PDB file of C-alpha atoms in Angstrom:
ATOM      1  CA  MET V1152     -32.360  22.222 -24.252  1.00 47.00           C
ATOM      2  CA  PRO V1153     -32.132  25.127 -26.632  1.00 46.00           C
ATOM      3  CA  THR V1154     -33.982  28.263 -25.681  1.00 46.00           C
ATOM      4  CA  GLN V1155     -36.514  30.108 -27.598  1.00 50.00           C
ATOM      5  CA  ALA V1156     -35.239  32.444 -30.376  1.00 57.00           C
ATOM      6  CA  THR V1157     -36.403  33.985 -33.486  1.00 61.00           C
ATOM      7  CA  ALA V1158     -35.985  32.163 -36.810  1.00 62.00           C
ATOM      8  CA  PRO V1159     -34.424  33.900 -39.860  1.00 60.00           C
ATOM      9  CA  THR V1160     -36.994  35.643 -41.928  1.00 55.00           C
ATOM     10  CA  ALA V1161     -38.209  34.052 -45.207  1.00 48.00           C
ATOM     11  CA  GLY V1162     -36.046  35.152 -48.191  1.00 52.00           C
ATOM     12  CA  SER V1163     -33.029  35.753 -46.017  1.00 70.00           C
ATOM     13  CA  ASP V1164     -29.624  35.250 -47.568  1.00 90.00           C
ATOM     14  CA  LEU V1165     -28.367  33.770 -44.451  1.00 95.00           C
ATOM     15  CA  MET V1166     -27.227  30.204 -44.912  1.00 97.00           C
ATOM     16  CA  VAL V1167     -26.095  29.706 -41.374  1.00 98.00           C
ATOM     17  CA  ARG V1168     -27.235  31.415 -38.128  1.00 97.00           C
ATOM     18  CA  ALA V1169     -26.294  30.470 -34.747  1.00 97.00           C
ATOM     19  CA  GLU V1170     -27.605  32.060 -31.584  1.00 96.00           C
ATOM     20  CA  GLN V1171     -26.207  31.599 -28.083  1.00 96.00           C
ATOM     21  CA  VAL V1172     -24.947  28.065 -28.848  1.00 97.00           C
ATOM     22  CA  HIS V1173     -23.671  26.227 -25.646  1.00 97.00           C
ATOM     23  CA  LYS V1174     -22.056  22.782 -25.523  1.00 97.00           C
ATOM     24  CA  SER V1175     -20.499  20.929 -22.554  1.00 97.00           C
ATOM     25  CA  PHE V1176     -18.936  17.541 -22.211  1.00 97.00           C
ATOM     26  CA  GLY V1177     -19.594  16.639 -18.669  1.00 96.00           C
ATOM     27  CA  PRO V1178     -18.302  19.443 -16.399  1.00 96.00           C
ATOM     28  CA  LEU V1179     -16.290  20.914 -19.274  1.00 96.00           C
ATOM     29  CA  GLU V1180     -18.091  23.787 -20.971  1.00 97.00           C
ATOM     30  CA  VAL V1181     -16.613  23.922 -24.543  1.00 98.00           C
ATOM     31  CA  LEU V1182     -18.935  26.457 -26.172  1.00 98.00           C
ATOM     32  CA  LYS V1183     -20.197  29.333 -24.073  1.00 98.00           C
ATOM     33  CA  GLY V1184     -22.627  31.154 -26.202  1.00 97.00           C
ATOM     34  CA  ILE V1185     -21.572  31.325 -29.866  1.00 98.00           C
ATOM     35  CA  ASP V1186     -23.340  33.703 -32.201  1.00 97.00           C
ATOM     36  CA  LEU V1187     -22.519  33.530 -35.874  1.00 97.00           C
ATOM     37  CA  GLU V1188     -23.970  34.415 -39.165  1.00 97.00           C
ATOM     38  CA  VAL V1189     -22.792  33.177 -42.556  1.00 98.00           C
ATOM     39  CA  ARG V1190     -24.495  34.443 -45.841  1.00 97.00           C
ATOM     40  CA  ALA V1191     -25.025  32.281 -48.811  1.00 97.00           C
ATOM     41  CA  GLY V1192     -21.801  32.113 -51.006  1.00 97.00           C
ATOM     42  CA  GLU V1193     -19.540  33.265 -48.158  1.00 97.00           C
ATOM     43  CA  VAL V1194     -16.463  31.545 -46.947  1.00 97.00           C
ATOM     44  CA  CYS V1195     -16.204  31.827 -43.102  1.00 98.00           C
ATOM     45  CA  CYS V1196     -12.881  30.886 -41.652  1.00 98.00           C
ATOM     46  CA  LEU V1197     -12.716  29.841 -37.932  1.00 98.00           C
ATOM     47  CA  LEU V1198      -9.331  30.454 -36.349  1.00 97.00           C
ATOM     48  CA  GLY V1199      -8.115  29.854 -32.790  1.00 96.00           C
ATOM     49  CA  PRO V1200      -5.895  27.758 -30.716  1.00 95.00           C
ATOM     50  CA  SER V1201      -6.467  24.057 -29.933  1.00 93.00           C
ATOM     51  CA  GLY V1202      -9.244  23.499 -27.400  1.00 93.00           C
ATOM     52  CA  SER V1203     -10.940  26.809 -28.281  1.00 96.00           C
ATOM     53  CA  GLY V1204     -14.211  24.986 -29.537  1.00 97.00           C
ATOM     54  CA  LYS V1205     -13.881  25.405 -33.273  1.00 97.00           C
ATOM     55  CA  SER V1206     -14.294  21.816 -34.220  1.00 96.00           C
ATOM     56  CA  THR V1207     -17.006  21.151 -31.679  1.00 97.00           C
ATOM     57  CA  PHE V1208     -18.988  24.210 -33.048  1.00 98.00           C
ATOM     58  CA  LEU V1209     -18.508  22.861 -36.581  1.00 97.00           C
ATOM     59  CA  ARG V1210     -19.945  19.479 -35.522  1.00 97.00           C
ATOM     60  CA  CYS V1211     -22.926  21.185 -33.826  1.00 97.00           C
ATOM     61  CA  ILE V1212     -23.922  22.836 -37.175  1.00 97.00           C
ATOM     62  CA  ASN V1213     -24.824  19.459 -38.554  1.00 95.00           C
ATOM     63  CA  HIS V1214     -25.933  17.981 -35.283  1.00 95.00           C
ATOM     64  CA  LEU V1215     -23.084  15.499 -34.969  1.00 95.00           C
ATOM     65  CA  GLU V1216     -22.803  17.180 -31.528  1.00 95.00           C
ATOM     66  CA  LYS V1217     -26.093  17.995 -29.776  1.00 94.00           C
ATOM     67  CA  ILE V1218     -26.158  21.449 -28.353  1.00 94.00           C
ATOM     68  CA  ASP V1219     -27.134  22.166 -24.775  1.00 93.00           C
ATOM     69  CA  ALA V1220     -28.661  25.557 -25.369  1.00 92.00           C
ATOM     70  CA  GLY V1221     -29.086  28.127 -28.206  1.00 93.00           C
ATOM     71  CA  ARG V1222     -30.205  27.317 -31.838  1.00 94.00           C
ATOM     72  CA  ILE V1223     -28.673  26.751 -35.231  1.00 97.00           C
ATOM     73  CA  TRP V1224     -30.446  27.197 -38.534  1.00 97.00           C
ATOM     74  CA  VAL V1225     -29.102  26.224 -41.977  1.00 97.00           C
ATOM     75  CA  ASP V1226     -30.921  27.819 -44.866  1.00 96.00           C
ATOM     76  CA  GLY V1227     -33.855  28.724 -42.545  1.00 95.00           C
ATOM     77  CA  ASP V1228     -34.237  25.260 -41.218  1.00 95.00           C
ATOM     78  CA  LEU V1229     -33.701  24.681 -37.419  1.00 96.00           C
ATOM     79  CA  ILE V1230     -31.161  21.916 -37.168  1.00 97.00           C
ATOM     80  CA  GLY V1231     -31.868  18.934 -34.945  1.00 95.00           C
ATOM     81  CA  TYR V1232     -35.124  20.253 -33.464  1.00 93.00           C
ATOM     82  CA  ARG V1233     -38.695  21.209 -34.447  1.00 89.00           C
ATOM     83  CA  GLU V1234     -40.811  23.675 -32.678  1.00 83.00           C
ATOM     84  CA  ARG V1235     -44.306  22.870 -31.457  1.00 85.00           C
ATOM     85  CA  GLY V1236     -46.369  25.158 -29.240  1.00 82.00           C
ATOM     86  CA  GLY V1237     -43.440  27.244 -28.385  1.00 76.00           C
ATOM     87  CA  LYS V1238     -41.290  24.306 -27.328  1.00 83.00           C
ATOM     88  CA  LEU V1239     -38.470  22.461 -29.052  1.00 84.00           C
ATOM     89  CA  HIS V1240     -38.483  18.800 -29.623  1.00 90.00           C
ATOM     90  CA  GLU V1241     -35.489  16.807 -30.825  1.00 92.00           C
ATOM     91  CA  MET V1242     -35.885  15.169 -34.210  1.00 94.00           C
ATOM     92  CA  ARG V1243     -35.735  11.508 -34.850  1.00 94.00           C
ATOM     93  CA  ASP V1244     -32.402  10.118 -36.137  1.00 93.00           C
ATOM     94  CA  ARG V1245     -33.733   9.652 -39.723  1.00 92.00           C
ATOM     95  CA  GLU V1246     -34.959  13.327 -39.844  1.00 94.00           C
ATOM     96  CA  VAL V1247     -31.636  14.649 -38.630  1.00 94.00           C
ATOM     97  CA  ALA V1248     -29.932  12.362 -41.421  1.00 92.00           C
ATOM     98  CA  ALA V1249     -32.025  14.051 -43.995  1.00 92.00           C
ATOM     99  CA  GLN V1250     -30.932  17.375 -42.851  1.00 94.00           C
ATOM    100  CA  ARG V1251     -27.322  16.430 -43.036  1.00 93.00           C
ATOM    101  CA  ARG V1252     -27.611  15.317 -46.603  1.00 92.00           C
ATOM    102  CA  ALA V1253     -27.624  19.094 -47.509  1.00 94.00           C
ATOM    103  CA  ILE V1254     -24.523  19.707 -45.411  1.00 97.00           C
ATOM    104  CA  GLY V1255     -21.318  18.253 -46.800  1.00 96.00           C
ATOM    105  CA  MET V1256     -18.416  17.695 -44.260  1.00 96.00           C
ATOM    106  CA  VAL V1257     -14.716  17.033 -44.754  1.00 96.00           C
ATOM    107  CA  PHE V1258     -12.851  15.902 -41.806  1.00 93.00           C
ATOM    108  CA  GLN V1259      -9.114  15.936 -40.823  1.00 89.00           C
ATOM    109  CA  ARG V1260      -8.862  12.316 -41.635  1.00 88.00           C
ATOM    110  CA  PHE V1261     -10.165  11.226 -44.940  1.00 88.00           C
ATOM    111  CA  ASN V1262     -12.453   8.418 -43.711  1.00 89.00           C
ATOM    112  CA  LEU V1263     -12.564   6.728 -47.181  1.00 95.00           C
ATOM    113  CA  PHE V1264     -13.665   3.201 -47.548  1.00 96.00           C
ATOM    114  CA  PRO V1265     -10.325   1.345 -48.123  1.00 96.00           C
ATOM    115  CA  HIS V1266     -11.985  -1.693 -49.797  1.00 97.00           C
ATOM    116  CA  MET V1267     -13.743   0.639 -52.372  1.00 97.00           C
ATOM    117  CA  THR V1268     -12.271   2.339 -55.361  1.00 98.00           C
ATOM    118  CA  VAL V1269     -12.187   6.099 -55.659  1.00 98.00           C
ATOM    119  CA  LEU V1270     -15.321   5.932 -57.853  1.00 98.00           C
ATOM    120  CA  GLY V1271     -17.020   3.585 -55.354  1.00 97.00           C
ATOM    121  CA  ASN V1272     -16.260   5.911 -52.473  1.00 97.00           C
ATOM    122  CA  VAL V1273     -17.829   8.863 -54.448  1.00 97.00           C
ATOM    123  CA  THR V1274     -20.946   7.021 -55.606  1.00 97.00           C
ATOM    124  CA  GLU V1275     -21.879   5.260 -52.365  1.00 95.00           C
ATOM    125  CA  ALA V1276     -23.753   7.907 -50.622  1.00 94.00           C
ATOM    126  CA  PRO V1277     -25.761   9.225 -53.645  1.00 95.00           C
ATOM    127  CA  LEU V1278     -26.840   5.631 -54.522  1.00 95.00           C
ATOM    128  CA  LEU V1279     -27.902   4.823 -50.981  1.00 92.00           C
ATOM    129  CA  LEU V1280     -29.189   8.076 -49.688  1.00 89.00           C
ATOM    130  CA  ARG V1281     -30.385   9.921 -52.669  1.00 89.00           C
ATOM    131  CA  GLN V1282     -31.383   6.731 -54.542  1.00 92.00           C
ATOM    132  CA  GLU V1283     -29.695   8.008 -57.658  1.00 93.00           C
ATOM    133  CA  LYS V1284     -29.506   5.674 -60.671  1.00 95.00           C
ATOM    134  CA  LYS V1285     -26.034   4.055 -60.969  1.00 95.00           C
ATOM    135  CA  ALA V1286     -25.304   5.577 -64.388  1.00 96.00           C
ATOM    136  CA  GLN V1287     -26.160   9.052 -63.132  1.00 96.00           C
ATOM    137  CA  ALA V1288     -24.236   8.567 -59.814  1.00 96.00           C
ATOM    138  CA  ARG V1289     -21.080   7.383 -61.731  1.00 97.00           C
ATOM    139  CA  GLU V1290     -21.297  10.235 -64.262  1.00 96.00           C
ATOM    140  CA  ARG V1291     -21.615  12.823 -61.512  1.00 96.00           C
ATOM    141  CA  ALA V1292     -18.701  11.255 -59.589  1.00 97.00           C
ATOM    142  CA  ALA V1293     -16.501  11.143 -62.667  1.00 97.00           C
ATOM    143  CA  GLU V1294     -17.170  14.859 -63.217  1.00 96.00           C
ATOM    144  CA  LEU V1295     -16.343  15.756 -59.715  1.00 97.00           C
ATOM    145  CA  LEU V1296     -13.196  13.744 -59.574  1.00 97.00           C
ATOM    146  CA  GLU V1297     -12.174  15.327 -62.867  1.00 96.00           C
ATOM    147  CA  ARG V1298     -12.897  18.744 -61.067  1.00 94.00           C
ATOM    148  CA  VAL V1299     -10.631  17.901 -58.129  1.00 95.00           C
ATOM    149  CA  GLY V1300      -7.862  16.825 -60.456  1.00 95.00           C
ATOM    150  CA  LEU V1301      -8.321  13.004 -60.109  1.00 96.00           C
ATOM    151  CA  GLY V1302     -10.077  12.099 -63.292  1.00 96.00           C
ATOM    152  CA  ASP V1303      -7.379   9.433 -63.960  1.00 96.00           C
ATOM    153  CA  LYS V1304      -7.860   7.699 -60.522  1.00 97.00           C
ATOM    154  CA  LEU V1305     -11.363   6.295 -60.713  1.00 97.00           C
ATOM    155  CA  GLY V1306     -10.287   2.718 -60.377  1.00 97.00           C
ATOM    156  CA  ALA V1307      -7.650   3.290 -57.790  1.00 98.00           C
ATOM    157  CA  TYR V1308      -7.950   2.441 -54.142  1.00 98.00           C
ATOM    158  CA  PRO V1309      -7.327   4.924 -51.285  1.00 97.00           C
ATOM    159  CA  GLY V1310      -4.249   2.992 -50.246  1.00 96.00           C
ATOM    160  CA  GLN V1311      -2.718   3.720 -53.592  1.00 97.00           C
ATOM    161  CA  LEU V1312      -3.173   7.588 -53.217  1.00 96.00           C
ATOM    162  CA  SER V1313      -1.285  10.146 -51.450  1.00 95.00           C
ATOM    163  CA  GLY V1314      -2.831  12.003 -48.396  1.00 95.00           C
ATOM    164  CA  GLY V1315      -3.604  14.984 -50.576  1.00 96.00           C
ATOM    165  CA  GLN V1316      -5.286  12.917 -53.255  1.00 96.00           C
ATOM    166  CA  GLN V1317      -7.329  11.072 -50.474  1.00 96.00           C
ATOM    167  CA  GLN V1318      -8.533  14.379 -49.074  1.00 96.00           C
ATOM    168  CA  ARG V1319      -9.592  15.600 -52.573  1.00 96.00           C
ATOM    169  CA  VAL V1320     -11.506  12.338 -52.998  1.00 97.00           C
ATOM    170  CA  ALA V1321     -13.167  13.111 -49.614  1.00 96.00           C
ATOM    171  CA  ILE V1322     -14.103  16.556 -50.935  1.00 97.00           C
ATOM    172  CA  ALA V1323     -15.599  15.007 -54.209  1.00 97.00           C
ATOM    173  CA  ARG V1324     -17.500  12.592 -52.089  1.00 96.00           C
ATOM    174  CA  ALA V1325     -19.016  15.329 -50.040  1.00 96.00           C
ATOM    175  CA  LEU V1326     -19.942  17.271 -53.175  1.00 96.00           C
ATOM    176  CA  ALA V1327     -21.628  14.232 -54.691  1.00 96.00           C
ATOM    177  CA  MET V1328     -24.512  14.815 -52.274  1.00 95.00           C
ATOM    178  CA  ARG V1329     -25.143  18.226 -53.765  1.00 94.00           C
ATOM    179  CA  PRO V1330     -24.861  20.076 -50.580  1.00 96.00           C
ATOM    180  CA  LYS V1331     -25.923  23.791 -50.033  1.00 96.00           C
ATOM    181  CA  LEU V1332     -23.183  24.075 -47.372  1.00 97.00           C
ATOM    182  CA  MET V1333     -19.674  22.692 -46.939  1.00 98.00           C
ATOM    183  CA  LEU V1334     -17.924  22.258 -43.542  1.00 98.00           C
ATOM    184  CA  PHE V1335     -14.181  21.720 -43.369  1.00 97.00           C
ATOM    185  CA  ASP V1336     -12.601  20.624 -40.156  1.00 96.00           C
ATOM    186  CA  GLU V1337      -8.824  21.447 -40.505  1.00 95.00           C
ATOM    187  CA  PRO V1338      -8.784  19.528 -43.829  1.00 95.00           C
ATOM    188  CA  THR V1339      -5.010  19.997 -44.359  1.00 94.00           C
ATOM    189  CA  SER V1340      -3.763  19.413 -40.736  1.00 92.00           C
ATOM    190  CA  ALA V1341      -3.113  15.566 -41.416  1.00 89.00           C
ATOM    191  CA  LEU V1342      -1.099  16.246 -44.702  1.00 92.00           C
ATOM    192  CA  ASP V1343       2.527  16.524 -45.304  1.00 91.00           C
ATOM    193  CA  PRO V1344       3.388  20.268 -46.107  1.00 89.00           C
ATOM    194  CA  GLU V1345       4.072  19.623 -49.760  1.00 89.00           C
ATOM    195  CA  LEU V1346       0.544  18.229 -50.182  1.00 92.00           C
ATOM    196  CA  VAL V1347      -1.389  21.082 -48.519  1.00 94.00           C
ATOM    197  CA  GLY V1348      -1.460  23.395 -51.513  1.00 94.00           C
ATOM    198  CA  GLU V1349      -3.376  20.873 -53.806  1.00 94.00           C
ATOM    199  CA  VAL V1350      -6.176  20.593 -51.235  1.00 95.00           C
ATOM    200  CA  LEU V1351      -6.383  24.347 -50.667  1.00 96.00           C
ATOM    201  CA  ASP V1352      -6.491  24.934 -54.527  1.00 95.00           C
ATOM    202  CA  THR V1353      -9.434  22.569 -54.642  1.00 95.00           C
ATOM    203  CA  MET V1354     -11.156  24.671 -51.866  1.00 96.00           C
ATOM    204  CA  LYS V1355     -10.374  27.940 -53.725  1.00 96.00           C
ATOM    205  CA  ASP V1356     -12.146  26.571 -56.791  1.00 96.00           C
ATOM    206  CA  LEU V1357     -15.105  25.844 -54.746  1.00 96.00           C
ATOM    207  CA  ALA V1358     -15.121  29.352 -53.293  1.00 96.00           C
ATOM    208  CA  ARG V1359     -14.916  30.757 -56.747  1.00 94.00           C
ATOM    209  CA  ASP V1360     -17.975  28.770 -57.855  1.00 94.00           C
ATOM    210  CA  GLY V1361     -19.989  30.300 -54.949  1.00 95.00           C
ATOM    211  CA  MET V1362     -20.107  27.353 -52.445  1.00 97.00           C
ATOM    212  CA  THR V1363     -20.980  28.406 -48.847  1.00 98.00           C
ATOM    213  CA  MET V1364     -18.156  27.124 -46.701  1.00 98.00           C
ATOM    214  CA  ILE V1365     -17.228  27.195 -43.014  1.00 98.00           C
ATOM    215  CA  VAL V1366     -13.535  26.316 -42.595  1.00 98.00           C
ATOM    216  CA  VAL V1367     -11.837  25.528 -39.458  1.00 97.00           C
ATOM    217  CA  THR V1368      -8.091  26.096 -40.312  1.00 95.00           C
ATOM    218  CA  HIS V1369      -4.700  27.205 -39.285  1.00 92.00           C
ATOM    219  CA  GLU V1370      -3.857  28.284 -42.906  1.00 94.00           C
ATOM    220  CA  ILE V1371      -3.671  32.000 -42.451  1.00 95.00           C
ATOM    221  CA  GLY V1372      -2.802  32.588 -46.150  1.00 94.00           C
ATOM    222  CA  PHE V1373      -6.039  30.765 -47.143  1.00 96.00           C
ATOM    223  CA  ALA V1374      -8.144  32.782 -44.861  1.00 96.00           C
ATOM    224  CA  ARG V1375      -6.646  36.090 -46.039  1.00 95.00           C
ATOM    225  CA  GLU V1376      -6.970  35.224 -49.708  1.00 95.00           C
ATOM    226  CA  VAL V1377     -10.215  33.374 -49.888  1.00 96.00           C
ATOM    227  CA  GLY V1378     -12.189  34.129 -46.686  1.00 97.00           C
ATOM    228  CA  ASP V1379     -15.016  36.670 -46.627  1.00 97.00           C
ATOM    229  CA  HIS V1380     -15.439  36.423 -42.855  1.00 97.00           C
ATOM    230  CA  LEU V1381     -12.917  35.501 -40.143  1.00 98.00           C
ATOM    231  CA  VAL V1382     -13.949  34.355 -36.652  1.00 98.00           C
ATOM    232  CA  PHE V1383     -11.323  34.043 -33.922  1.00 98.00           C
ATOM    233  CA  MET V1384     -12.390  31.806 -31.167  1.00 98.00           C
ATOM    234  CA  ASP V1385     -10.741  31.113 -27.725  1.00 97.00           C
ATOM    235  CA  GLY V1386     -12.083  29.505 -24.685  1.00 96.00           C
ATOM    236  CA  GLY V1387     -15.415  28.726 -26.156  1.00 97.00           C
ATOM    237  CA  VAL V1388     -16.315  32.207 -27.133  1.00 97.00           C
ATOM    238  CA  VAL V1389     -15.967  34.429 -30.180  1.00 98.00           C
ATOM    239  CA  VAL V1390     -13.251  36.876 -29.327  1.00 98.00           C
ATOM    240  CA  GLU V1391     -13.106  38.853 -32.579  1.00 97.00           C
ATOM    241  CA  GLN V1392     -14.532  38.592 -36.040  1.00 97.00           C
ATOM    242  CA  GLY V1393     -14.568  40.654 -39.238  1.00 97.00           C
ATOM    243  CA  ASP V1394     -12.942  40.960 -42.749  1.00 97.00           C
ATOM    244  CA  PRO V1395      -9.998  38.409 -42.851  1.00 97.00           C
ATOM    245  CA  ARG V1396      -7.677  40.939 -44.288  1.00 97.00           C
ATOM    246  CA  GLU V1397      -8.456  43.559 -41.618  1.00 97.00           C
ATOM    247  CA  VAL V1398      -8.414  41.148 -38.706  1.00 97.00           C
ATOM    248  CA  ILE V1399      -5.135  39.537 -39.689  1.00 97.00           C
ATOM    249  CA  ALA V1400      -3.417  42.915 -40.455  1.00 96.00           C
ATOM    250  CA  ALA V1401      -4.685  44.720 -37.428  1.00 96.00           C
ATOM    251  CA  PRO V1402      -6.243  42.569 -34.782  1.00 97.00           C
ATOM    252  CA  LYS V1403      -8.026  44.620 -32.120  1.00 96.00           C
ATOM    253  CA  HIS V1404      -8.261  42.174 -29.261  1.00 96.00           C
ATOM    254  CA  GLU V1405      -4.937  41.317 -27.463  1.00 96.00           C
ATOM    255  CA  ARG V1406      -5.774  37.583 -27.486  1.00 96.00           C
ATOM    256  CA  THR V1407      -6.083  37.679 -31.270  1.00 97.00           C
ATOM    257  CA  GLN V1408      -2.877  39.593 -31.472  1.00 97.00           C
ATOM    258  CA  ALA V1409      -0.989  37.190 -29.391  1.00 96.00           C
ATOM    259  CA  PHE V1410      -2.200  34.242 -31.420  1.00 96.00           C
ATOM    260  CA  LEU V1411      -1.447  35.700 -34.761  1.00 95.00           C
ATOM    261  CA  ALA V1412       2.008  36.812 -33.554  1.00 94.00           C
ATOM    262  CA  LYS V1413       2.817  33.150 -33.042  1.00 92.00           C
ATOM    263  CA  VAL V1414       1.382  31.742 -36.320  1.00 88.00           C
ATOM    264  CA  LEU V1415       2.364  34.435 -38.775  1.00 84.00           C
TER     265      LEU V1415
END
C-alpha cells in the first residue's frame, strides 16, 4: 500500500508527480522507487533497455497496474486512491475509470476494433464514456483524423490500413477523449521502419500544440528533437535524467553511456 506523502500544491504546474513508486510481480521487483516530475506542456521521454521498468511505470500512471508503494498524482489528483484520516483507500473501479478518461494512452499494438470503421473507432469512447451527441462526436473525430492525416479514411476498416495509419487512428482515438495527458508506450516499435516517421510526425505536431506527453521510446532522434526531459531507467530505477540533448551528447552515468553507445 502506498506510503504517506505530500500532494502537489494548488496552482502547481506539475502535470505528473511520482514519489517512490514501487511495483512487484510476485518475487520480481520491477520498480524500485521511481521519482519523476513532468510539468504541463512538457514531453518526457523514457529510455532504457528491455526489462528496465519503463512500460510498467507508464501503466502505473493511469492505474492499469496497481502500485505497491509510493504515490502518483496527475494534475494534482492522486491516482487510484483517496486519502481519509491520513490513510489511503483504493478507489472503486468506476472512479479509476473516470480518472483514466483524462489520460490518453497509445500502446505498441493499435488495439483498434476490426469490425468498426476508422470513424467508428474514434467516436466509440466519446459516445459511451462522455455521452457526447453523435453529431458532435463525429465532427470531432473527423477533425482529429484530418489532423493526423487520415481525413480521407473515415469509412475504411483497420484491416485496410497500414500499421502506421492504424497507429495514427489510435492516437486520434485517444485524443477524442480530450485528455490532459498522453502516454505513449513504444508507439513505433511494431511498425515497419518506413512507417515510423509518419507516427513520429504526428507526435511532434502534438508536442508543438502543447500536449503533455510521456513517451517510452527507443527513437533517440525524437527524444533529442522533441523531448523537454529525458529519463534513463535501468533495473527498475532512474539512473540519469535531464535535458535530452545534454544527456544524449554527454551522459554522466556509465550505464547510460553503455546503452547510448549501442543505440546511437
